[in-house]
Coordinates of C-alpha atoms in Angstrom, one line a residue:
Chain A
X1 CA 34.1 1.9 24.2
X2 CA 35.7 -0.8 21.9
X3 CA 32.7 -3.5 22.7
X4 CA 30.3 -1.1 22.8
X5 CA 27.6 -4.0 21.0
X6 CA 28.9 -7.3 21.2
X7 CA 27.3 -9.8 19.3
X8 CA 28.9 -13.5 20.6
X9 CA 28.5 -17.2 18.8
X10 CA 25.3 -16.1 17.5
X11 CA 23.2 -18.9 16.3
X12 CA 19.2 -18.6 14.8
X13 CA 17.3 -21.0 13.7
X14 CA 13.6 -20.8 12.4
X15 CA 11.1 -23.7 12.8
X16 CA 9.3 -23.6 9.8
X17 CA 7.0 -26.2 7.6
X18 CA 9.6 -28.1 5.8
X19 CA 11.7 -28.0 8.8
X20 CA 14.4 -27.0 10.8
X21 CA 16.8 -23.8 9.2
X22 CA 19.4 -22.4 10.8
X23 CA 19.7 -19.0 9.2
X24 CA 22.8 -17.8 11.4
X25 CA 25.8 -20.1 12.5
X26 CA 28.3 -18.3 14.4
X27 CA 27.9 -15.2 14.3
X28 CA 30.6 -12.8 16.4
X29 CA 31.0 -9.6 15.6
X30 CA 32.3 -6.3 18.2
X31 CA 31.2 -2.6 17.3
X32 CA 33.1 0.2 19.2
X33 CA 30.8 2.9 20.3
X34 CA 30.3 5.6 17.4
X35 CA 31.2 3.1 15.0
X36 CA 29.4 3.1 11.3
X37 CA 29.1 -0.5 10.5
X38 CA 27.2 -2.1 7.3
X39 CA 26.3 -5.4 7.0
X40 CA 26.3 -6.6 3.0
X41 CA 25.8 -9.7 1.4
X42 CA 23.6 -11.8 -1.3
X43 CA 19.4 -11.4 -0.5
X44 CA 18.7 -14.7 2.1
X45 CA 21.6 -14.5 3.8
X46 CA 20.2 -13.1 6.9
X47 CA 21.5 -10.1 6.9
X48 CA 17.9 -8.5 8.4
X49 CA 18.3 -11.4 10.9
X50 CA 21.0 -10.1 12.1
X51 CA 19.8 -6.7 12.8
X52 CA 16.4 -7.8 14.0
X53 CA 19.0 -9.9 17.0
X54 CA 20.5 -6.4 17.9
X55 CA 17.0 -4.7 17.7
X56 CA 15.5 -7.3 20.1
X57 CA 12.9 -8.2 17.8
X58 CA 13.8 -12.0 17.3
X59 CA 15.9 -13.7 19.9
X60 CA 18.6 -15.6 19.4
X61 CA 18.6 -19.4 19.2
X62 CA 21.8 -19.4 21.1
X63 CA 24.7 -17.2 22.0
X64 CA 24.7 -13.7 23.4
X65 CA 23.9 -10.3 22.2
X66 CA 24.9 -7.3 24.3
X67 CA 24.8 -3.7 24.1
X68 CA 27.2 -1.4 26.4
X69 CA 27.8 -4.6 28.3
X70 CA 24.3 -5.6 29.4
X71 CA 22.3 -8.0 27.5
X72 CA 19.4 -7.5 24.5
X73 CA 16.1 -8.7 25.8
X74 CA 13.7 -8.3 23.7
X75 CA 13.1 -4.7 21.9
X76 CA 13.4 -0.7 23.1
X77 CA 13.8 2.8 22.3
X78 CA 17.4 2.9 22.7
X79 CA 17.8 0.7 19.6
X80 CA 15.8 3.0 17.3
X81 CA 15.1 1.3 13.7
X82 CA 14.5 2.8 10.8
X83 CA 12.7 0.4 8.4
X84 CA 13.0 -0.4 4.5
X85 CA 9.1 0.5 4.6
X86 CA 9.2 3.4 6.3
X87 CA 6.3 2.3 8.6
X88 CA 4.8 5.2 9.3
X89 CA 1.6 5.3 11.1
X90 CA -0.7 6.3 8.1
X91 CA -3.1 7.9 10.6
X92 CA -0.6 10.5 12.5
X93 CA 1.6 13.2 10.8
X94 CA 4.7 13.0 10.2
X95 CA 4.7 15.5 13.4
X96 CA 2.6 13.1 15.1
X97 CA 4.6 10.4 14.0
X98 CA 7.3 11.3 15.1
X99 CA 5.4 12.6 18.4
X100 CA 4.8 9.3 19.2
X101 CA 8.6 8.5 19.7
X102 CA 10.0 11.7 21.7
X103 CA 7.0 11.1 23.7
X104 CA 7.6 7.4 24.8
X105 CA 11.7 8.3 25.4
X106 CA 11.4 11.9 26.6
X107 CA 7.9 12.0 28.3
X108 CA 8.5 11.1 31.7
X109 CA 10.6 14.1 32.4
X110 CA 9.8 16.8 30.0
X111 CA 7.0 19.0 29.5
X112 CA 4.9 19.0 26.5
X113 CA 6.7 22.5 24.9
X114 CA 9.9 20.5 25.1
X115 CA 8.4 17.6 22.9
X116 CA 7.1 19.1 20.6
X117 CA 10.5 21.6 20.3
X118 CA 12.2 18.3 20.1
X119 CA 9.9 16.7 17.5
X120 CA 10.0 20.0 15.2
X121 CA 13.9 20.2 15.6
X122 CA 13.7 16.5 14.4
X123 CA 11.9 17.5 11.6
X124 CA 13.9 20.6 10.7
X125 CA 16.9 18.0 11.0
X126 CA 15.7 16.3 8.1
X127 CA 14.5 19.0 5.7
X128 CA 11.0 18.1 6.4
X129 CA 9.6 21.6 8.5
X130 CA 7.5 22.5 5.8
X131 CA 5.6 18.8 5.3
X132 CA 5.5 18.8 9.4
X133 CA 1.0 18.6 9.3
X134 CA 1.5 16.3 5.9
X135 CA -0.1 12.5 6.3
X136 CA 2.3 9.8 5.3
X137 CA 0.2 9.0 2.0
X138 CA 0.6 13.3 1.3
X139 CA 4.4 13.0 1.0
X140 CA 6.7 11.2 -1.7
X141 CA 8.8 7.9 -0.8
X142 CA 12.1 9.9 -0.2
X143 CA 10.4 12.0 2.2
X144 CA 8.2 9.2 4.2
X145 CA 12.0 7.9 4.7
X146 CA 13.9 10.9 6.1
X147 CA 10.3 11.3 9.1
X148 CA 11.7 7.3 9.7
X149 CA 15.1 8.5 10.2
X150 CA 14.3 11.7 12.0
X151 CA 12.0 9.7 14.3
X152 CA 14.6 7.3 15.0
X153 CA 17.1 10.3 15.6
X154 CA 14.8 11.9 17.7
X155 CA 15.0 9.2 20.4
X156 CA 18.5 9.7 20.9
X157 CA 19.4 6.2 20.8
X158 CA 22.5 4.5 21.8
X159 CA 22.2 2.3 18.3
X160 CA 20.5 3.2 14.7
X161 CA 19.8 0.2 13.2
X162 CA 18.8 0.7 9.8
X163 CA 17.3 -2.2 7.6
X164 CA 17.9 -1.2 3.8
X165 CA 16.8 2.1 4.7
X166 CA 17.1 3.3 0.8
X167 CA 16.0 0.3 -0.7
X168 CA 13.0 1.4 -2.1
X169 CA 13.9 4.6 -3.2
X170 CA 15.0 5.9 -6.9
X171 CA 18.9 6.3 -7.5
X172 CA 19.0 10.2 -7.1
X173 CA 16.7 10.3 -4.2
X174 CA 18.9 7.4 -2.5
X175 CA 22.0 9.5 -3.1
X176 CA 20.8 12.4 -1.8
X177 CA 19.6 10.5 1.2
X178 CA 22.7 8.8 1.8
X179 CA 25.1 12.0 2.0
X180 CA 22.5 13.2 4.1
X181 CA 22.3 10.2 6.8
X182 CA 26.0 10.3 6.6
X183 CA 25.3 14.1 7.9
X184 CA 23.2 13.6 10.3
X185 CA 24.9 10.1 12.4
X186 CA 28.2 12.2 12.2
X187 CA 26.4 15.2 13.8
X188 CA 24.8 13.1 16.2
X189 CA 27.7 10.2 16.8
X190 CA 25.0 7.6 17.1
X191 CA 26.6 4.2 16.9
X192 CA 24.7 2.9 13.9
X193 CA 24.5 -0.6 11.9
X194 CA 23.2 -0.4 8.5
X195 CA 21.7 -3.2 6.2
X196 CA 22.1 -2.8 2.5
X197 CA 22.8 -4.8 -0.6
X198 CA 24.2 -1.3 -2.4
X199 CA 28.0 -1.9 -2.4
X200 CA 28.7 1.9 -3.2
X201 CA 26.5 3.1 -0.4
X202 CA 28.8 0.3 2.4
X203 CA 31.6 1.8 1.3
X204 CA 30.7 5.8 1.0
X205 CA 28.8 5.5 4.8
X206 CA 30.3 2.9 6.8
X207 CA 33.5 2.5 8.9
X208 CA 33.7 -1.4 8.5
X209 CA 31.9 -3.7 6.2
X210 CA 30.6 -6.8 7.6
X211 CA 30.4 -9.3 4.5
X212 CA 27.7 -12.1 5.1
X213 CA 28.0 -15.7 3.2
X214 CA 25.7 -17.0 1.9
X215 CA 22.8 -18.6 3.5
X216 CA 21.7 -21.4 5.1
X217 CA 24.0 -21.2 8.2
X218 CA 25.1 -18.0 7.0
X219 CA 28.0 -16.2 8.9
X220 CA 30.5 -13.2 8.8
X221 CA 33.1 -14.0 5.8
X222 CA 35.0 -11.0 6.1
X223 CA 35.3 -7.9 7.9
X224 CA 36.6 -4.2 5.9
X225 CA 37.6 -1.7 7.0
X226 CA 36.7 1.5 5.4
X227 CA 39.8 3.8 5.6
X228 CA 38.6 6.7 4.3
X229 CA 38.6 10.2 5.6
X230 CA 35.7 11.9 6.7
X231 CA 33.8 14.4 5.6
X232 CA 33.3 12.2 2.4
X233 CA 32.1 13.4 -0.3
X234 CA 30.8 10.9 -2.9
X235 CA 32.2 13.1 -6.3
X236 CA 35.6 13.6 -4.4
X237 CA 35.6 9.9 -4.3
X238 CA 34.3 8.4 -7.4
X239 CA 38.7 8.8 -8.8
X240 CA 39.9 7.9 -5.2
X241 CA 42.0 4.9 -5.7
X242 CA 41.4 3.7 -1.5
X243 CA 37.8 4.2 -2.2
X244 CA 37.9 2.1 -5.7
X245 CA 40.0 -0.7 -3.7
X246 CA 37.7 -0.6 -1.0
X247 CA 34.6 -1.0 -3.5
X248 CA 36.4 -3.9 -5.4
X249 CA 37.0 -5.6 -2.4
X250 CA 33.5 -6.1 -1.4
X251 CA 32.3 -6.8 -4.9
X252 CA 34.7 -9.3 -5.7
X253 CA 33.7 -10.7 -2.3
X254 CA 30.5 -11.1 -2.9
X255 CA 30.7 -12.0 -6.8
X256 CA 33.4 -14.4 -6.4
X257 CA 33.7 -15.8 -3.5
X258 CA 29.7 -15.9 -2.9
X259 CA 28.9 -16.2 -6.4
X260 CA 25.1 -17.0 -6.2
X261 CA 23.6 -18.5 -9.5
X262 CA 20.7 -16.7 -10.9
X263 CA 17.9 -18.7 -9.7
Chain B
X1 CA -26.1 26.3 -29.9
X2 CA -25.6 22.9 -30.1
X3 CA -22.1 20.8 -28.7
X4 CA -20.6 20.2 -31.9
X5 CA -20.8 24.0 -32.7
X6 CA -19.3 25.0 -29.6
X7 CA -16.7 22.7 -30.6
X8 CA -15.8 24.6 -33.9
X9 CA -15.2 28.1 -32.0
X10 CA -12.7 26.7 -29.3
X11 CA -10.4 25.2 -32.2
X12 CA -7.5 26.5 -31.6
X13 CA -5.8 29.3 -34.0
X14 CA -3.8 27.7 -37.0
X15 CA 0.5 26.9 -36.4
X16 CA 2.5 28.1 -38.2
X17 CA 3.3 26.0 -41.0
X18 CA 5.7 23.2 -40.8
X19 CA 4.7 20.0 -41.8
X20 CA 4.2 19.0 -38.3
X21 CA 2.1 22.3 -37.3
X22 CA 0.3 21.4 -40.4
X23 CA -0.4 17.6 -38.8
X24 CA -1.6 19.3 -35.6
X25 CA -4.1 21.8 -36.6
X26 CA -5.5 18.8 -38.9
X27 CA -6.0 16.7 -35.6
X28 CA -6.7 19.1 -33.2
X29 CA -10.6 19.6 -33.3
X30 CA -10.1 15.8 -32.7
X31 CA -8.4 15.5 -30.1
X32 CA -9.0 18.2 -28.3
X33 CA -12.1 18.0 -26.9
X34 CA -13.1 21.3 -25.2
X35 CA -14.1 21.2 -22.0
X36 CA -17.8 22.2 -21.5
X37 CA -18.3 19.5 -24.2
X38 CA -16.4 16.8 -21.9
X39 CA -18.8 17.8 -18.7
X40 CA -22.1 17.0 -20.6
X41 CA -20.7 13.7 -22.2
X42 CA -19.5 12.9 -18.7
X43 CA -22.2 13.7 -17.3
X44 CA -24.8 12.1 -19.8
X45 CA -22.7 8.9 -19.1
X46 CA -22.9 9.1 -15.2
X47 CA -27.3 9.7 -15.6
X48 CA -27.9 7.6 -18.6
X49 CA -27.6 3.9 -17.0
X50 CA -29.5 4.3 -14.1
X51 CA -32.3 6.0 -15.6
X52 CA -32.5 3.9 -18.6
X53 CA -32.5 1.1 -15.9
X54 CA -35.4 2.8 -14.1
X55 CA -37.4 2.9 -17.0
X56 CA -36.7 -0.3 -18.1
X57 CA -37.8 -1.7 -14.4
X58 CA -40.9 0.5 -13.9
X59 CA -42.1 -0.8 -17.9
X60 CA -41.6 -4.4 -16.8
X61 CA -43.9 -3.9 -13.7
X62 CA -46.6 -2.0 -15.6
X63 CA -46.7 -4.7 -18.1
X64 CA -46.9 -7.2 -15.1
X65 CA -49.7 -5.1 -13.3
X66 CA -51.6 -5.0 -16.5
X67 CA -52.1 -8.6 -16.8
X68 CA -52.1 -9.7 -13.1
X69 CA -53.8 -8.0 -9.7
X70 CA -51.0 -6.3 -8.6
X71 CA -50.8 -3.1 -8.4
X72 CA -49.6 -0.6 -11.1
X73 CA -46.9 2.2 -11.1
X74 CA -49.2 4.9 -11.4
X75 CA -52.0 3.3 -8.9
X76 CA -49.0 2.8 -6.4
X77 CA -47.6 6.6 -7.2
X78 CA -51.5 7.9 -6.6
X79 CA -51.1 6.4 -3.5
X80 CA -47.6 7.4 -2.4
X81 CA -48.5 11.1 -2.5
X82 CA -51.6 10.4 -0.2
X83 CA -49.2 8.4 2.5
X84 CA -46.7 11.0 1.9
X85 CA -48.6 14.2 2.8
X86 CA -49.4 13.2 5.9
X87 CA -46.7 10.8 7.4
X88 CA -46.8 12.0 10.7
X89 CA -50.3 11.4 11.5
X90 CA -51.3 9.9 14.7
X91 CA -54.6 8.1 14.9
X92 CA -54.5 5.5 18.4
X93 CA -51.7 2.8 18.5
X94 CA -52.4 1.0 15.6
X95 CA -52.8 3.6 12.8
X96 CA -50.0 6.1 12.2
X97 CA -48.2 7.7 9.8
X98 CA -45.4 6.2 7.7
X99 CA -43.2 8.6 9.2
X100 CA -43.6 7.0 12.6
X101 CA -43.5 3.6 11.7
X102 CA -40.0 4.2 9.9
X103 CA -39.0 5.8 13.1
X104 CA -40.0 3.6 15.4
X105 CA -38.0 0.4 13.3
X106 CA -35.2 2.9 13.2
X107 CA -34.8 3.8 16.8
X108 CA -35.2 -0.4 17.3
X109 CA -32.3 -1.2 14.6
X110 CA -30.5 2.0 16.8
X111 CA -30.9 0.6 20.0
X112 CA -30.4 -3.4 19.4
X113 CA -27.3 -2.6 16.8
X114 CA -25.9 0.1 19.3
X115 CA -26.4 -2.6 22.3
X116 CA -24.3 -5.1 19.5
X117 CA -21.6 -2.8 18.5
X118 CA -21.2 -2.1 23.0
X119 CA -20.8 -5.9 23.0
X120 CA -19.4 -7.0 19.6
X121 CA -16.7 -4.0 19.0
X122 CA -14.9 -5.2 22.8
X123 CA -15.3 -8.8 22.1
X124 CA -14.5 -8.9 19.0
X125 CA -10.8 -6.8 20.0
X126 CA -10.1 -9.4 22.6
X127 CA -10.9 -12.4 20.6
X128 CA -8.6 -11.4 17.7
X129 CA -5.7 -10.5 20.4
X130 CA -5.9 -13.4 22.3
X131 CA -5.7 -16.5 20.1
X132 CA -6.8 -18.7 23.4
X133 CA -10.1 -16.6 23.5
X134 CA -10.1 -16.8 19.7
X135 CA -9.6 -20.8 19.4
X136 CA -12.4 -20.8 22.6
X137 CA -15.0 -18.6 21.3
X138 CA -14.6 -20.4 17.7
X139 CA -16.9 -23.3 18.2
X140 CA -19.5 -21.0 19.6
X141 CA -19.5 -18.2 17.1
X142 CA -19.3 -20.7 14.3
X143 CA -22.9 -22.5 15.8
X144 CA -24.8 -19.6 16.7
X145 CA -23.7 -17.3 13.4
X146 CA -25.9 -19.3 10.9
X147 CA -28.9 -19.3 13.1
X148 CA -31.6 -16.8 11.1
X149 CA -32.3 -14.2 13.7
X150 CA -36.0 -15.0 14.4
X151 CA -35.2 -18.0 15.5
X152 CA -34.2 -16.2 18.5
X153 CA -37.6 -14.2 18.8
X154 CA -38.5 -16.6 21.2
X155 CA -36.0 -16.5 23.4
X156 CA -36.4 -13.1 23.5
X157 CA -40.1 -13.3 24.1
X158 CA -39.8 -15.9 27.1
X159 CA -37.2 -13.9 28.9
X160 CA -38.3 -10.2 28.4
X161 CA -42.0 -10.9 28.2
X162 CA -42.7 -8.2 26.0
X163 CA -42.7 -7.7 22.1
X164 CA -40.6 -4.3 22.4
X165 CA -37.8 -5.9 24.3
X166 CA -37.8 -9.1 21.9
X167 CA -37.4 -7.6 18.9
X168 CA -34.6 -5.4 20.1
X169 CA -33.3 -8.7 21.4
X170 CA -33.1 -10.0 17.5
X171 CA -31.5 -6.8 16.6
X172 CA -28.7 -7.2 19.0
X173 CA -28.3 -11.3 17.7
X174 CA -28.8 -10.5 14.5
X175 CA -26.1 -7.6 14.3
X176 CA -23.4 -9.2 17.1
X177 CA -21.4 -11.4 14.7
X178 CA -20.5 -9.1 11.9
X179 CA -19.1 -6.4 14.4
X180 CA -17.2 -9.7 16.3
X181 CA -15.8 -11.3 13.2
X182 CA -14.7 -7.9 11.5
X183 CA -13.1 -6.0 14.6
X184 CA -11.3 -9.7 15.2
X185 CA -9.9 -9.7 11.5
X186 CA -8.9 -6.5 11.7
X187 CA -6.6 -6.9 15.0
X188 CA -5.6 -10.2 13.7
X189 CA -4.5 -8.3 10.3
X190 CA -2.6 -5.3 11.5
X191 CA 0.7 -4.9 9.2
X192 CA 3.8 -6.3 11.3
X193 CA 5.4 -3.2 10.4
X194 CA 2.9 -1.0 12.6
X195 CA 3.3 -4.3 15.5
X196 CA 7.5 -3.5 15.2
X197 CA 7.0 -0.3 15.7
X198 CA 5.2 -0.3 18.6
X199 CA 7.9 -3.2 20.0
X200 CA 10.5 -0.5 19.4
X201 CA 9.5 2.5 20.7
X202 CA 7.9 -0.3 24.0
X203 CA 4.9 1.6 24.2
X204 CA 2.7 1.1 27.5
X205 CA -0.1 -0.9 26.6
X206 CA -3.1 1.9 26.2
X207 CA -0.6 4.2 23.8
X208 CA -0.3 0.9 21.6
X209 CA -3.7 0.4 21.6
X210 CA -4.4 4.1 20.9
X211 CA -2.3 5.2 18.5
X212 CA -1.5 1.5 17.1
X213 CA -4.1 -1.4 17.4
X214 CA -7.1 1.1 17.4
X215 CA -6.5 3.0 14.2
X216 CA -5.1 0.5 12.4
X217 CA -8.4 -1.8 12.8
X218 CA -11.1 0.9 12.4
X219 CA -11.7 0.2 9.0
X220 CA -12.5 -3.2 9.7
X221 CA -15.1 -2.2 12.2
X222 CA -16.7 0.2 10.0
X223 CA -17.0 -3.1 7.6
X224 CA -18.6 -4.5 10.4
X225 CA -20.3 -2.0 11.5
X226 CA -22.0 -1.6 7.8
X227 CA -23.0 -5.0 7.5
X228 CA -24.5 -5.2 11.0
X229 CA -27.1 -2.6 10.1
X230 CA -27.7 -3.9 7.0
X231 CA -28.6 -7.4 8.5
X232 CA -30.3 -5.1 11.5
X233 CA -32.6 -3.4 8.7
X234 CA -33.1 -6.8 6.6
X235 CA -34.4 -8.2 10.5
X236 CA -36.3 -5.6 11.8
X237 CA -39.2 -5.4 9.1
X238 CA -39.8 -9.3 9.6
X239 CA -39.0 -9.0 13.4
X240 CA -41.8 -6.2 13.9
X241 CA -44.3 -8.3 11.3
X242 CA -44.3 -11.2 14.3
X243 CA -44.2 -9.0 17.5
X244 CA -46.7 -5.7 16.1
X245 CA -46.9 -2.5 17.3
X246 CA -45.6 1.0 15.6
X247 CA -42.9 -0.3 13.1
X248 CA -43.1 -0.2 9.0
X249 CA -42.8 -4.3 9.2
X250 CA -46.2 -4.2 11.1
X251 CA -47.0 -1.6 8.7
X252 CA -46.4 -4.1 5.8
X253 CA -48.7 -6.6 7.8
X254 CA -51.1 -4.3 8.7
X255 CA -52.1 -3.4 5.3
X256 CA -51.9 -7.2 3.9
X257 CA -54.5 -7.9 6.2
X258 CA -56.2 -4.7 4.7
X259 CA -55.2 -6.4 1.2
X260 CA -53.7 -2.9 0.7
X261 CA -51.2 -4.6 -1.8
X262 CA -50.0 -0.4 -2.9
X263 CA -49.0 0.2 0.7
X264 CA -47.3 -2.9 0.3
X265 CA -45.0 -2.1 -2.0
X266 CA -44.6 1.5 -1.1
X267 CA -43.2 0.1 2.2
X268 CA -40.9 -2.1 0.0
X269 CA -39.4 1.0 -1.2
X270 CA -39.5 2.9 1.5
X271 CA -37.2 0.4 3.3
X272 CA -35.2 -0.2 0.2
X273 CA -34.3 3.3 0.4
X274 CA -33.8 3.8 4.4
X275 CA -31.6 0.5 4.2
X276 CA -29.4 2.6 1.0
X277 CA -29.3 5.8 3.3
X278 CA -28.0 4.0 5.9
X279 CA -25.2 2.1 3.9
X280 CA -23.8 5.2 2.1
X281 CA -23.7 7.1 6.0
X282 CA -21.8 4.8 6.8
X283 CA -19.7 4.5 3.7
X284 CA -19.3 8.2 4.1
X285 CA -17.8 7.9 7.2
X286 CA -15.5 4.8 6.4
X287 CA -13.8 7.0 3.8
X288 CA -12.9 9.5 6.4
X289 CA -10.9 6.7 7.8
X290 CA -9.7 5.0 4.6
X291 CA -5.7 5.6 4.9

């Protein structure tokens, strides 16, 4: 499907203290179904805005957001996110947690041996068998962040949406990670938007990059596309001239063209 | 054997000699403190304080006994072990054991509080969910929660007729707010990150509050709950002093009017130290829930 999520003169603006601010101006952007996009640009530019429109959790000031042809309205489970927090439930396992979600998408018609199959496979998925009966607060960062991505997974959604998923983790952890997301949305052929300010990690993951100006009234400034094969590796790429381009692109994009003074 | 001997025998065995090995072995008996040595120091500072403390307090009240009527820690002490070997005695309605009396102001603070926490825990989850009920119940909560507790004796005398009834009545007043104000905080404090993911995964409304609103604001009612028997406990024993019957705050006036002024301040610690039990239960369970 070539408009598999369209998002259509997009506009959002916040009512805050001081005022009026419009944090998205014409926003149009098409995803084809299976599609890895990332959406990059400068901190404030409304990049998690964005997402947060496709996720259902804001709505839209004006224009139209639509997914497979019918339109966003408000959140659901077949736009699973995966957050920069991780947000586990500190009071469930990462089983339970992930529990939680199988049993909301997959309740109504399947037992309770089938759940919890689907929730260990989940688990297994991600590496994470052995911390399955662990408590969020038992488990480091890294691994609180692959039971957010399993859960997501688990729900089999029609969209990932994933909000700087490896923001907060160290720079070996986040590689790993990343190779391993990249893994796991290929197996699955989720259609999947990611957030990130990690130029390296648009380009190793994503199919397009969506570049974001700068904000207020922040829009798309330019669209890339990733034309590299897959399976990627990241040390076959590090001397790959298309890759190098590809990075340079979106740097001088954003360091150029969106040069944003250090405040 | 004394510590610092212990300490000679568990140095360890010489390096071999460089000029840094030589550095080492000089520090080591140092900075290595063995073990065994660690626990008594550790230990020694952990008991020290609050004994020296103690001390200090029980001193301070002889010396005021010995130049006033009250009286002193060994008169009170005397007495103690008298009321303690027979705390369950059972002499008409009007002279019982300590035992009973502690049990009967602790089956009152039970009853009102549990009554409170029926009421307070609900109320308090709908007020902080529902900012029209919140903005509605404001006014009222913000009169009534100053009101000292006995004010409401009264009340509670005029409609139930009966001292029993009333003073449960100032229990349940008296330990309401603290459960309300808490549990609403709470719901009105759970992360947004918890709220989104609830939004995502569209959960029916008793999953969310099960495995989402619920969890996330128990702490917040175990706060409450703690302070609410607290107050309860602070209420009762001046409660039970105006209303009578079994109850260590009739107790206490019981043996003023006996000029029993010992039995006085037994009671004083005797409540002192209920109230403490009660606080670290109740700690004790909050840490079970303490994510």
């Amino acid at each position: 499907m070539e408009k598999f999520v369209q998002v259509e003169n997009v506009q959002m603006v916040f009512n805050t203290r001081s005022g009026r601010f419009v944090a998205l101006q014409d926003v149009n952007l098409n995803i084809r179904q299976g599609e890895f996009v990332s959406i990059i640009g400068h901190s404030g530019c409304g990049k998690s805005t964005l997402l947060n429109l496709v996720a259902g959790l804001t709505e839209a000031t004006s224009g139209v957001l639509l997914l497979g042809g019918r339109e966003i309205a408000g959140p659901g489970p077949d736009r699973a996110v995966v957050f920069q927090n991780h947000s586990l439930l500190p009071w469930l396992t990462c089983f339970g947690n992930v529990y939680l979600a199988v049993e909301r998408v997959f309740g109504r018609d399947e037992g309770r041996a089938t759940l919890r199959k689907r929730t260990e496979d989940a688990l297994a998925l991600v590496g994470l068998s052995h911390a399955m009966h662990k408590y969020p607060h038992e488990i480091s960062g890294g691994m609180k962040q692959r039971v957010g991505i399993a859960r997501a997974l688990a729900m089999q959604p029609k969209v990932l949406l994933l909000d700087e998923p490896l923001g907060a983790l160290d720079a070996l952890t986040r590689a790993n990670l990343q190779e391993e997301l990249m893994r796991l949305v290929a197996g699955a052929g989720t259609t999947t938007i990611m957030v990130t300010h990690d130029v390296d990690e648009a380009v190793l993951l994503s199919d397009r990059i969506v570049m974001m100006t700068n904000g207020p009234a922040a829009t798309i400034g330019k669209i890339l596309d990733v034309k590299l094969p897959r399976p990627r590796r990241r040390l076959d790429l590090t001397d790959d001239p298309a890759y190098n381009r590809c990075r340079s692109e979106v740097l001088k994009f954003l360091y150029e063209r969106q040069h944003k003074d250090a405040a | 054997m004394s510590v610092v001997q212990m300490a000679k025998i568990k140095t360890p065995p010489p390096a071999p000699v460089t000029d840094a090995g030589a550095v080492a072995a000089v520090r080591a008996p140092v900075s290595a403190v063995p073990p065994a040595r660690d626990t008594v120091r550790k230990f020694l500072q952990w008991i020290l304080p609050p004994v020296l403390g103690m001390a200090v307090f029980v001193a301070i009240w002889a010396m005021v006994a010995a130049v006033s009527d009250l009286p002193g820690p060994v008169k009170t002490f005397d007495t103690a072990v008298q009321v303690f070997s027979d705390p369950f005695y059972d002499k008409g309605p009007n002279d019982q054991g300590i035992g009973w009396n502690v049990l009967m102001s602790l089956s009152r603070v039970g009853i009102g509080f549990g009554m409170a926490a029926l009421v307070g825990i609900p109320l308090g989850f709908l007020i902080g969910y529902f900012g029209f009920l919140n903005r509605a119940m404001a006014p009222i909560i913000s009169v009534l929660r100053p009101v000292s507790p006995l004010a409401w004796l009264p009340i509670g005398l005029y409609i139930f007729k009966q001292a029993q009834p009333a003073a449960i009545w100032v229990i349940f007043i008296s330990s309401l707010w603290p459960m309300v104000l808490n549990t609403a905080a709470g719901v009105t404090q759970i992360p947004q990150d918890y709220r989104n993911v609830g939004r995502v995964l569209n959960l029916s409304p008793w999953k969310l509050f099960s495995r989402i609103l619920f969890p996330s604001v128990v702490p917040y009612v175990l706060t409450g709950v703690r302070l609410s028997v607290g107050v309860a406990w602070l209420v009762i024993v001046a409660a039970e002093m105006l209303t009578g019957g079994v109850g260590i705050g009739f107790w206490v006036w019981d043996q003023w009017n006996n000029l029993s002024v010992q039995h006085i301040i037994i009671a004083i610690f005797v409540v002192g130290v209920v109230g403490l039990l009660l606080e670290q239960a109740i700690l004790l369970m909050a840490r079970r829930f303490h994510y």
